[in-house]
Short mmCIF file of C-alpha atoms in Angstrom, two decimals:
data_model
loop_
_atom_site.label_atom_id
_atom_site.label_comp_id
_atom_site.label_asym_id
_atom_site.label_seq_id
_atom_site.Cartn_x
_atom_site.Cartn_y
_atom_site.Cartn_z
CA MET A 1 0.00 0.00 0.00
CA ILE A 2 2.95 2.35 0.56
CA PHE A 3 4.04 1.88 -3.05
CA THR A 4 0.44 2.30 -4.22
CA SER A 5 0.07 5.55 -2.27
CA VAL A 6 3.38 6.91 -3.64
CA LEU A 7 2.36 6.07 -7.21
CA LEU A 8 -0.98 7.83 -6.79
CA SER A 9 0.73 10.81 -5.16
CA LEU A 10 3.12 11.09 -8.12
CA VAL A 11 0.16 11.05 -10.51
CA ILE A 12 -1.27 14.05 -8.62
CA VAL A 13 2.14 15.79 -8.54
CA TYR A 14 2.74 15.44 -12.27
CA LEU A 15 -0.81 16.45 -13.22
CA ALA A 16 -0.57 19.54 -11.02
CA SER A 17 2.88 20.50 -12.30
CA LYS A 18 2.04 19.97 -15.96
CA LEU A 19 -1.33 21.70 -15.94
CA GLY A 20 0.04 24.58 -13.89
CA GLY A 21 3.19 24.88 -15.98
CA GLU A 22 1.30 24.82 -19.30
CA LEU A 23 -1.22 27.44 -18.17
CA SER A 24 1.57 29.63 -16.85
CA LYS A 25 3.48 29.33 -20.13
CA ARG A 26 0.40 30.34 -22.11
CA VAL A 27 0.10 33.62 -20.21
CA ASP A 28 3.82 34.32 -20.70
CA LEU A 29 4.89 33.55 -17.13
CA PRO A 30 7.61 31.15 -15.93
CA PRO A 31 6.34 27.51 -15.86
CA VAL A 32 7.86 27.08 -12.38
CA LEU A 33 5.25 29.52 -11.04
CA GLY A 34 2.53 27.33 -12.49
CA GLU A 35 4.04 24.29 -10.78
CA LEU A 36 4.04 26.15 -7.48
CA VAL A 37 0.42 27.28 -7.88
CA GLY A 38 -0.52 23.73 -8.92
CA GLY A 39 0.99 22.51 -5.67
CA VAL A 40 -0.96 25.12 -3.70
CA ILE A 41 -4.21 23.92 -5.33
CA VAL A 42 -3.70 20.19 -4.60
CA GLY A 43 -2.20 20.89 -1.17
CA VAL A 44 -3.34 22.00 2.26
CA SER A 45 -4.60 25.38 0.96
CA ALA A 46 -7.29 23.96 -1.35
CA LEU A 47 -8.02 20.36 -2.43
CA HIS A 48 -6.20 18.48 0.40
CA LEU A 49 -5.02 15.76 -1.95
CA LEU A 50 -1.35 16.15 -1.04
CA VAL A 51 -0.64 17.11 2.58
CA PHE A 52 2.38 16.58 4.81
CA PRO A 53 2.68 15.93 8.56
CA GLU A 54 5.34 18.64 9.03
CA SER A 55 2.73 21.26 8.16
CA GLY A 56 0.54 19.96 11.00
CA ALA A 57 -1.72 17.76 8.85
CA THR A 58 -2.85 14.24 9.76
CA ALA A 59 -4.08 11.30 7.69
CA THR A 60 -7.68 12.40 8.20
CA ASP A 61 -6.88 15.74 6.49
CA SER A 62 -5.90 13.98 3.25
CA TYR A 63 -8.61 12.96 0.80
CA LEU A 64 -6.02 10.74 -0.88
CA MET A 65 -5.55 8.81 2.39
CA SER A 66 -9.30 8.55 2.85
CA PHE A 67 -9.57 7.01 -0.62
CA LEU A 68 -6.73 4.55 0.08
CA GLN A 69 -8.28 3.65 3.45
CA TRP A 70 -11.51 2.77 1.66
CA LEU A 71 -9.68 0.96 -1.15
CA GLY A 72 -7.50 -1.19 1.13
CA HIS A 73 -9.99 -1.56 4.03
CA LEU A 74 -7.37 -0.10 6.36
CA SER A 75 -7.75 0.62 10.06
CA PRO A 76 -7.15 4.21 11.27
CA GLU A 77 -3.77 3.14 12.73
CA ALA A 78 -2.68 1.54 9.45
CA THR A 79 -3.83 4.64 7.53
CA HIS A 80 -1.78 6.88 9.82
CA SER A 81 1.30 4.68 9.31
CA LEU A 82 0.72 4.74 5.54
CA PHE A 83 0.41 8.56 5.60
CA GLU A 84 3.72 8.92 7.48
CA SER A 85 5.57 6.57 5.09
CA GLN A 86 4.12 8.12 1.93
CA SER A 87 5.03 11.63 3.12
CA GLU A 88 8.58 10.53 3.94
CA VAL A 89 9.09 9.01 0.49
CA LEU A 90 7.77 12.14 -1.26
CA SER A 91 9.97 14.37 0.92
CA VAL A 92 13.06 12.34 0.01
CA LEU A 93 12.14 12.54 -3.70
CA ALA A 94 11.65 16.32 -3.33
CA GLU A 95 15.09 16.64 -1.66
CA LEU A 96 16.60 14.65 -4.51
CA GLY A 97 14.79 16.94 -6.94
CA VAL A 98 16.23 20.13 -5.44
CA THR A 99 19.71 18.57 -5.37
CA ILE A 100 19.45 17.83 -9.09
CA LEU A 101 18.02 21.32 -9.71
CA LEU A 102 21.10 22.92 -8.11
CA PHE A 103 23.36 20.58 -10.09
CA GLU A 104 21.58 21.75 -13.26
CA ILE A 105 21.91 25.43 -12.25
CA GLY A 106 25.63 24.85 -11.67
CA LEU A 107 25.95 23.35 -15.15
CA GLU A 108 24.30 26.46 -16.62
CA SER A 109 26.48 28.94 -14.68
CA ASP A 110 29.37 29.35 -17.09
CA LEU A 111 32.54 30.27 -15.16
CA ARG A 112 34.11 31.65 -18.34
CA GLU A 113 31.24 34.11 -18.71
CA LEU A 114 31.43 34.96 -15.02
CA SER A 115 35.03 36.03 -15.49
CA LYS A 116 33.99 38.47 -18.25
CA VAL A 117 31.16 40.36 -16.61
CA GLY A 118 33.53 42.72 -14.83
CA TYR A 119 33.52 44.48 -11.50
CA GLN A 120 30.25 46.31 -12.22
CA ALA A 121 28.19 43.10 -12.12
CA ALA A 122 30.03 41.94 -9.00
CA ILE A 123 29.18 45.19 -7.18
CA VAL A 124 25.53 44.97 -8.25
CA ALA A 125 25.39 41.36 -7.03
CA VAL A 126 26.92 42.12 -3.63
CA VAL A 127 24.57 45.08 -3.06
CA GLY A 128 21.64 42.96 -4.26
CA VAL A 129 22.44 40.34 -1.62
CA ALA A 130 23.49 42.58 1.28
CA VAL A 131 20.70 45.20 1.21
CA PRO A 132 17.60 42.93 1.14
CA PHE A 133 19.21 40.43 3.52
CA ALA A 134 20.04 43.07 6.12
CA ALA A 135 16.78 45.02 5.71
CA GLY A 136 14.62 41.88 5.79
CA THR A 137 16.34 40.25 8.76
CA VAL A 138 16.59 43.39 10.93
CA GLY A 139 13.08 44.55 9.97
CA LEU A 140 11.47 41.22 10.92
CA MET A 141 13.28 41.12 14.24
CA LEU A 142 12.63 44.75 15.24
CA LEU A 143 9.18 45.36 13.76
CA PHE A 144 7.56 41.94 14.15
CA ASN A 145 9.61 40.33 16.97
CA VAL A 146 10.44 37.34 14.75
CA PRO A 147 13.14 35.11 16.36
CA ALA A 148 16.65 35.37 14.92
CA ILE A 149 16.82 32.07 12.98
CA PRO A 150 13.47 32.45 11.10
CA ALA A 151 14.27 36.13 10.43
CA ILE A 152 17.68 35.22 8.99
CA PHE A 153 16.05 32.55 6.82
CA ALA A 154 13.46 35.01 5.48
CA GLY A 155 16.19 37.60 4.89
CA ALA A 156 18.19 35.00 2.98
CA ALA A 157 15.17 34.23 0.78
CA LEU A 158 15.14 37.92 -0.24
CA THR A 159 18.68 37.68 -1.68
CA ALA A 160 17.83 35.42 -4.62
CA THR A 161 17.56 36.51 -8.27
CA SER A 162 16.14 34.28 -11.00
CA ILE A 163 18.51 34.49 -13.95
CA GLY A 164 16.19 32.39 -16.13
CA ILE A 165 13.24 34.78 -15.92
CA THR A 166 15.27 37.95 -16.38
CA SER A 167 17.38 36.65 -19.26
CA LYS A 168 14.23 35.49 -21.08
CA VAL A 169 12.65 38.95 -20.88
CA LEU A 170 15.92 40.66 -21.89
CA SER A 171 16.19 38.34 -24.88
CA GLU A 172 12.62 39.14 -25.95
CA LEU A 173 13.37 42.86 -25.70
CA GLY A 174 16.61 42.50 -27.67
CA ARG A 175 18.55 43.86 -24.68
CA LEU A 176 20.50 40.77 -23.66
CA LYS A 177 23.73 42.08 -25.20
CA SER A 178 23.26 45.66 -24.01
CA LYS A 179 25.36 47.07 -21.16
CA GLU A 180 22.38 46.86 -18.85
CA GLY A 181 21.54 43.32 -19.96
CA GLN A 182 25.06 42.02 -19.45
CA ILE A 183 25.33 43.60 -16.00
CA ILE A 184 21.96 42.13 -14.97
CA VAL A 185 22.76 38.61 -16.21
CA GLY A 186 26.29 38.65 -14.78
CA ALA A 187 25.05 39.95 -11.42
CA ALA A 188 22.25 37.35 -11.35
CA VAL A 189 24.77 34.54 -11.87
CA ILE A 190 27.02 35.88 -9.07
CA ASP A 191 23.85 36.38 -6.99
CA ASP A 192 23.09 32.68 -7.35
CA VAL A 193 26.57 31.73 -6.15
CA LEU A 194 26.36 34.10 -3.16
CA GLY A 195 22.79 33.01 -2.50
CA ILE A 196 23.72 29.32 -2.36
CA ILE A 197 26.49 30.12 0.12
CA VAL A 198 24.02 32.15 2.23
CA LEU A 199 21.49 29.29 2.04
CA ALA A 200 24.11 26.76 3.13
CA VAL A 201 24.96 28.95 6.13
CA VAL A 202 21.38 29.68 7.26
CA ALA A 203 20.23 26.08 6.73
CA SER A 204 23.10 24.91 8.94
CA LEU A 205 22.11 27.52 11.53
CA ALA A 206 18.58 26.10 11.45
CA LYS A 207 19.96 22.67 12.38
CA THR A 208 21.82 24.00 15.44
CA GLY A 209 18.92 26.26 16.43
CA GLU A 210 21.09 29.12 17.66
CA VAL A 211 23.18 31.96 16.28
CA ASP A 212 26.78 31.34 17.29
CA VAL A 213 29.10 33.96 15.78
CA LEU A 214 32.04 31.57 15.60
CA ASN A 215 29.82 28.94 13.96
CA VAL A 216 28.57 31.49 11.42
CA VAL A 217 32.14 32.50 10.56
CA TYR A 218 33.11 28.82 10.24
CA LEU A 219 30.16 28.12 7.95
CA ILE A 220 30.84 31.13 5.70
CA ILE A 221 34.54 30.27 5.40
CA SER A 222 33.91 26.55 4.89
CA ALA A 223 31.21 27.20 2.27
CA THR A 224 33.44 29.64 0.38
CA VAL A 225 36.51 27.41 0.59
CA PHE A 226 34.45 24.38 -0.41
CA LEU A 227 33.07 26.14 -3.49
CA LEU A 228 36.35 27.74 -4.59
CA GLY A 229 38.32 24.58 -3.79
CA ALA A 230 35.95 22.46 -5.86
CA ILE A 231 36.30 24.82 -8.81
CA PHE A 232 40.11 24.87 -8.51
CA LEU A 233 40.42 21.09 -8.21
CA GLY A 234 37.91 20.72 -11.03
CA LYS A 235 40.51 21.98 -13.49
CA PHE A 236 42.54 18.84 -12.76
CA PHE A 237 39.50 16.58 -12.48
CA ASN A 238 37.99 17.50 -15.85
CA THR A 239 40.57 15.60 -17.92
CA SER A 240 40.09 12.46 -15.85
CA PHE A 241 36.30 12.73 -16.04
CA VAL A 242 36.29 12.99 -19.85
CA ALA A 243 38.81 10.10 -20.12
CA ILE A 244 36.63 7.87 -17.92
CA ALA A 245 33.46 8.75 -19.84
CA ASP A 246 35.18 8.02 -23.17
CA LYS A 247 36.26 4.54 -22.04
CA LEU A 248 32.82 3.46 -20.80
CA GLN A 249 30.74 1.63 -23.40
CA THR A 250 27.40 0.93 -21.73
CA ARG A 251 24.33 3.15 -21.39
CA GLY A 252 24.78 6.20 -19.19
CA GLN A 253 28.52 6.41 -19.80
CA LEU A 254 28.38 10.20 -19.30
CA VAL A 255 25.42 10.90 -17.05
CA ILE A 256 26.10 8.16 -14.46
CA PRO A 257 29.68 9.32 -13.69
CA ALA A 258 28.34 12.91 -13.59
CA PHE A 259 25.66 12.09 -11.03
CA THR A 260 28.09 9.95 -9.06
CA PHE A 261 30.35 12.99 -8.79
CA ALA A 262 27.42 15.31 -7.95
CA PHE A 263 26.12 13.04 -5.18
CA LEU A 264 29.63 12.56 -3.77
CA MET A 265 30.09 16.33 -3.65
CA ALA A 266 26.65 16.67 -2.00
CA PHE A 267 27.67 14.08 0.60
CA LEU A 268 30.98 15.86 1.30
CA ALA A 269 29.14 19.18 1.77
CA ASN A 270 26.81 17.52 4.27
CA ALA A 271 29.76 15.92 6.04
CA ILE A 272 31.25 19.36 6.84
CA GLN A 273 27.89 20.68 8.11
CA LEU A 274 26.88 22.41 4.86
CA GLU A 275 23.82 21.75 2.72
CA ALA A 276 23.94 18.97 0.12
CA ILE A 277 22.69 21.42 -2.49
CA LEU A 278 25.93 23.43 -2.20
CA GLY A 279 27.91 20.31 -3.12
CA ALA A 280 25.62 19.60 -6.08
CA PHE A 281 25.93 23.21 -7.26
CA ALA A 282 29.75 23.01 -7.01
CA ALA A 283 29.72 19.76 -8.99
CA GLY A 284 27.72 21.48 -11.72
CA LEU A 285 30.19 24.38 -11.86
CA VAL A 286 33.10 21.92 -12.14
CA LEU A 287 31.54 19.76 -14.88
CA ASP A 288 30.51 22.84 -16.84
CA GLU A 289 34.22 23.27 -17.58
CA THR A 290 34.51 19.91 -19.37
CA ASP A 291 34.43 19.44 -23.15
CA LYS A 292 31.25 17.37 -22.75
CA ARG A 293 29.21 20.02 -20.95
CA LYS A 294 26.68 20.52 -23.78
CA GLU A 295 26.08 16.79 -24.12
CA LEU A 296 25.78 16.49 -20.33
CA ASP A 297 23.31 19.40 -20.18
CA GLN A 298 21.02 17.57 -22.59
CA GLN A 299 21.22 14.31 -20.64
CA VAL A 300 20.51 15.93 -17.26
CA ILE A 301 17.38 17.76 -18.47
CA PRO A 302 15.03 14.72 -18.68
CA ILE A 303 16.14 13.50 -15.25
CA ALA A 304 15.50 16.96 -13.82
CA ASP A 305 12.11 17.01 -15.58
CA ILE A 306 11.11 13.92 -13.60
CA LEU A 307 12.31 14.90 -10.13
CA VAL A 308 12.38 18.71 -9.93
CA PRO A 309 8.55 19.15 -10.27
CA ILE A 310 8.14 17.00 -7.13
CA PHE A 311 10.08 19.65 -5.21
CA PHE A 312 8.12 22.65 -6.50
CA VAL A 313 4.71 21.00 -6.14
CA SER A 314 5.64 19.87 -2.61
CA VAL A 315 6.63 23.43 -1.68
CA GLY A 316 3.25 24.70 -2.90
CA ALA A 317 1.35 21.84 -1.27
CA LYS A 318 2.94 22.51 2.14
CA ALA A 319 2.19 26.25 2.01
CA ASP A 320 -1.00 27.03 3.89
CA LEU A 321 -2.10 30.28 2.26
CA GLY A 322 -5.18 30.19 4.48
CA VAL A 323 -3.05 31.79 7.19
CA LEU A 324 -3.12 34.98 5.07
CA ASN A 325 -6.92 35.19 5.08
CA PRO A 326 -7.65 38.78 6.24
CA ALA A 327 -11.11 37.81 7.51
CA ILE A 328 -9.47 36.06 10.48
CA PRO A 329 -8.01 38.69 12.86
CA GLU A 330 -4.96 36.65 13.94
CA ASN A 331 -3.94 36.25 10.29
CA ARG A 332 -3.53 39.96 9.67
CA GLU A 333 -0.01 40.05 11.08
CA GLY A 334 1.01 37.46 8.45
CA LEU A 335 -0.40 39.70 5.73
CA ILE A 336 1.52 42.68 7.10
CA ILE A 337 4.72 40.57 7.15
CA ALA A 338 4.05 39.53 3.53
CA ALA A 339 3.58 43.18 2.51
CA PHE A 340 6.80 44.12 4.34
CA LEU A 341 8.78 41.34 2.60
CA ILE A 342 7.42 42.35 -0.81
CA VAL A 343 8.42 46.01 -0.30
CA VAL A 344 11.92 45.04 0.90
CA ALA A 345 12.23 42.54 -1.96
CA ILE A 346 11.49 45.21 -4.58
CA ILE A 347 13.37 48.17 -3.08
CA GLY A 348 16.33 46.00 -2.04
CA LYS A 349 16.94 45.05 -5.67
CA VAL A 350 15.96 48.33 -7.37
CA VAL A 351 18.69 50.19 -5.46
CA THR A 352 21.33 47.92 -7.04
CA GLY A 353 21.05 49.96 -10.24
CA TRP A 354 22.59 52.93 -8.44
CA ALA A 355 25.57 50.78 -7.37
CA VAL A 356 26.83 51.04 -10.98
CA PHE A 357 29.33 53.87 -11.36
CA GLY A 358 31.35 55.31 -14.25
CA GLN A 359 28.43 54.74 -16.66
CA PRO A 360 26.52 58.08 -16.85
CA GLN A 361 24.18 57.04 -19.69
CA ILE A 362 23.24 53.64 -18.30
CA ASN A 363 19.61 52.77 -17.44
CA ARG A 364 19.96 52.22 -13.68
CA LEU A 365 16.25 51.60 -13.14
CA ALA A 366 16.28 48.77 -15.69
CA ILE A 367 19.25 47.13 -13.92
CA GLY A 368 17.48 47.32 -10.56
CA VAL A 369 14.16 46.04 -11.91
CA GLY A 370 15.94 43.22 -13.74
CA MET A 371 17.23 41.92 -10.40
CA ILE A 372 13.75 41.74 -8.79
CA PRO A 373 12.35 38.28 -9.77
CA ARG A 374 13.07 35.51 -7.25
CA GLY A 375 11.59 32.62 -9.26
CA GLU A 376 12.83 29.07 -8.65
CA VAL A 377 15.79 30.22 -6.53
CA GLY A 378 13.49 31.91 -4.00
CA LEU A 379 11.36 28.77 -3.87
CA VAL A 380 14.44 26.70 -3.04
CA PHE A 381 14.95 28.92 0.03
CA ALA A 382 11.28 28.57 1.02
CA GLY A 383 11.38 24.79 0.55
CA ILE A 384 14.54 24.30 2.59
CA GLY A 385 13.16 26.58 5.32
CA SER A 386 9.89 24.63 5.39
CA ALA A 387 11.69 21.28 5.55
CA SER A 388 13.88 22.47 8.43
CA GLY A 389 10.82 23.43 10.48
CA VAL A 390 12.14 26.88 11.47
CA LEU A 391 9.53 28.89 9.56
CA SER A 392 6.10 29.54 11.06
CA LYS A 393 3.12 29.05 8.75
CA PRO A 394 2.49 32.82 8.31
CA LEU A 395 6.18 33.51 7.59
CA GLU A 396 6.45 30.62 5.11
CA ALA A 397 3.28 31.77 3.32
CA ALA A 398 4.60 35.35 3.31
CA ILE A 399 7.87 34.24 1.67
CA ILE A 400 5.99 32.30 -1.01
CA MET A 401 3.72 35.28 -1.68
CA MET A 402 6.84 37.46 -2.03
CA VAL A 403 8.37 35.01 -4.52
CA ILE A 404 5.16 34.82 -6.58
CA LEU A 405 4.54 38.58 -6.67
CA THR A 406 8.12 39.61 -7.51
CA THR A 407 8.22 37.02 -10.29
CA PHE A 408 4.90 38.23 -11.70
CA LEU A 409 5.85 41.91 -11.50
CA ALA A 410 9.35 41.75 -12.98
CA PRO A 411 8.64 41.04 -16.71
CA PRO A 412 6.14 43.90 -17.30
CA CYS A 413 8.16 46.30 -15.11
CA LEU A 414 11.36 45.49 -17.01
CA ARG A 415 9.60 46.21 -20.29
CA LEU A 416 8.43 49.57 -18.91
CA ALA A 417 11.91 50.42 -17.58
CA PHE A 418 13.43 49.95 -21.03
CA LYS A 419 10.57 51.72 -22.84
CA GLY A 420 11.75 54.89 -24.55
CA SER A 421 15.45 54.35 -23.81
CA GLU A 422 17.96 54.11 -26.63
CA GLU A 423 18.55 50.85 -28.43
CA PRO A 424 21.66 49.00 -27.24
CA THR A 425 24.76 49.94 -29.18
CA GLU A 426 27.44 48.64 -26.87
CA SER A 427 28.05 45.19 -25.51
CA LEU A 428 29.76 43.77 -22.47
CA ASP A 429 33.22 44.42 -23.87
CA SER A 430 32.75 48.16 -23.35
CA LEU A 431 32.38 47.55 -19.63
CA ASN A 432 35.79 45.94 -19.38
CA PRO A 433 38.30 47.75 -21.57
CA LEU A 434 41.05 45.27 -20.69
CA GLN A 435 39.16 42.61 -22.65
CA GLU A 436 39.97 44.16 -26.00
CA LYS A 437 43.62 45.03 -25.42
CA GLU A 438 46.56 42.88 -26.29
CA PRO A 439 48.72 41.66 -23.38
CA ALA A 440 51.53 44.02 -24.43
CA GLU A 441 49.19 47.02 -24.18
CA ILE A 442 47.98 45.93 -20.76
CA ASN A 443 51.54 45.48 -19.49
CA SER A 444 52.58 48.88 -20.78
#
């Protein structure tokens, strides 16, 4: 019956993710938002088909369990045991899904391109992480008396930037190769790297349950050293990886060694008190440097298509948006927190445009607006926070509302920010004059 319940749960997950994703795509929004909303609909907020015990639900709250109880003539005790087991299996599959998602993001984060974006993008990225993180964390603690760990987690969720959403809109506008476009994309990539380090630190803090300054310093240093060390050692590993893949002759000769490496890196990250997702992300960055990266990208996509939707639908299913119902007086604080997070999320990224200097004609508003959408990266933060149990229901719902709204707002606002400005005439190279000079000129 456990296997039966998991199979039926996966049917619900895939139907919700596909219907939501397709509808979202048809209205020109990111499919991941549709998957999230699909999860909300089948979850504790609406249909109660997919509920989880960590959100306070029991077997009697799940219509799926009621159906299986009737189908298998189960006692209430057996149904409760079945509910616990089914939820555990789905949670493990969701964790595997987010691990593969971060591996895929790592594969798409080209280190060669990162080295070209210049100091301007790096400054924008650092400001885009520091300002919303500090404002969100301090604001929640001072204004709403939120405990330190949940406040830090919510602040960390505000740091994310979805490179996929922004780059798609920039491409549609023909601005991807403009100065603004290159700064936005470069900063979003660096944002992801910084965000994953921040997530690894705050998730580890959630496990210990207290803010220890020495522990925080250790986690930041270990996460940074782990990531940079993996990239450095990857230069030596790449040749060996390609040689091994070339010698294998059975199915999966490329993708199996790749996932073996990714899961090993995830294990090592966990072993030094970091999040597994940081190890998977580092593995993706390393393997992106190999000659087989394009082939590997194509082989990872179908595996991600199977497991990643489980994560996003689970995040939506666990989010009880009913706690934001204004008709119930005790819910109003959650709504105020959501409004606060949304304001900080928007302003904290818009100000990044004014971190660019030495470019008097640049569209600073467009740069700031381009950094607003949180997308799938923000959902990763919400999902990890939910799984760790540190987020209250109102705070978790507020974070998800912030992710949804910023992702919805960004595309039309970015179009408005670029409206009426001059067509792009310069590319990234103009931002970094050293790129076009010969070594002799640079030395002189």
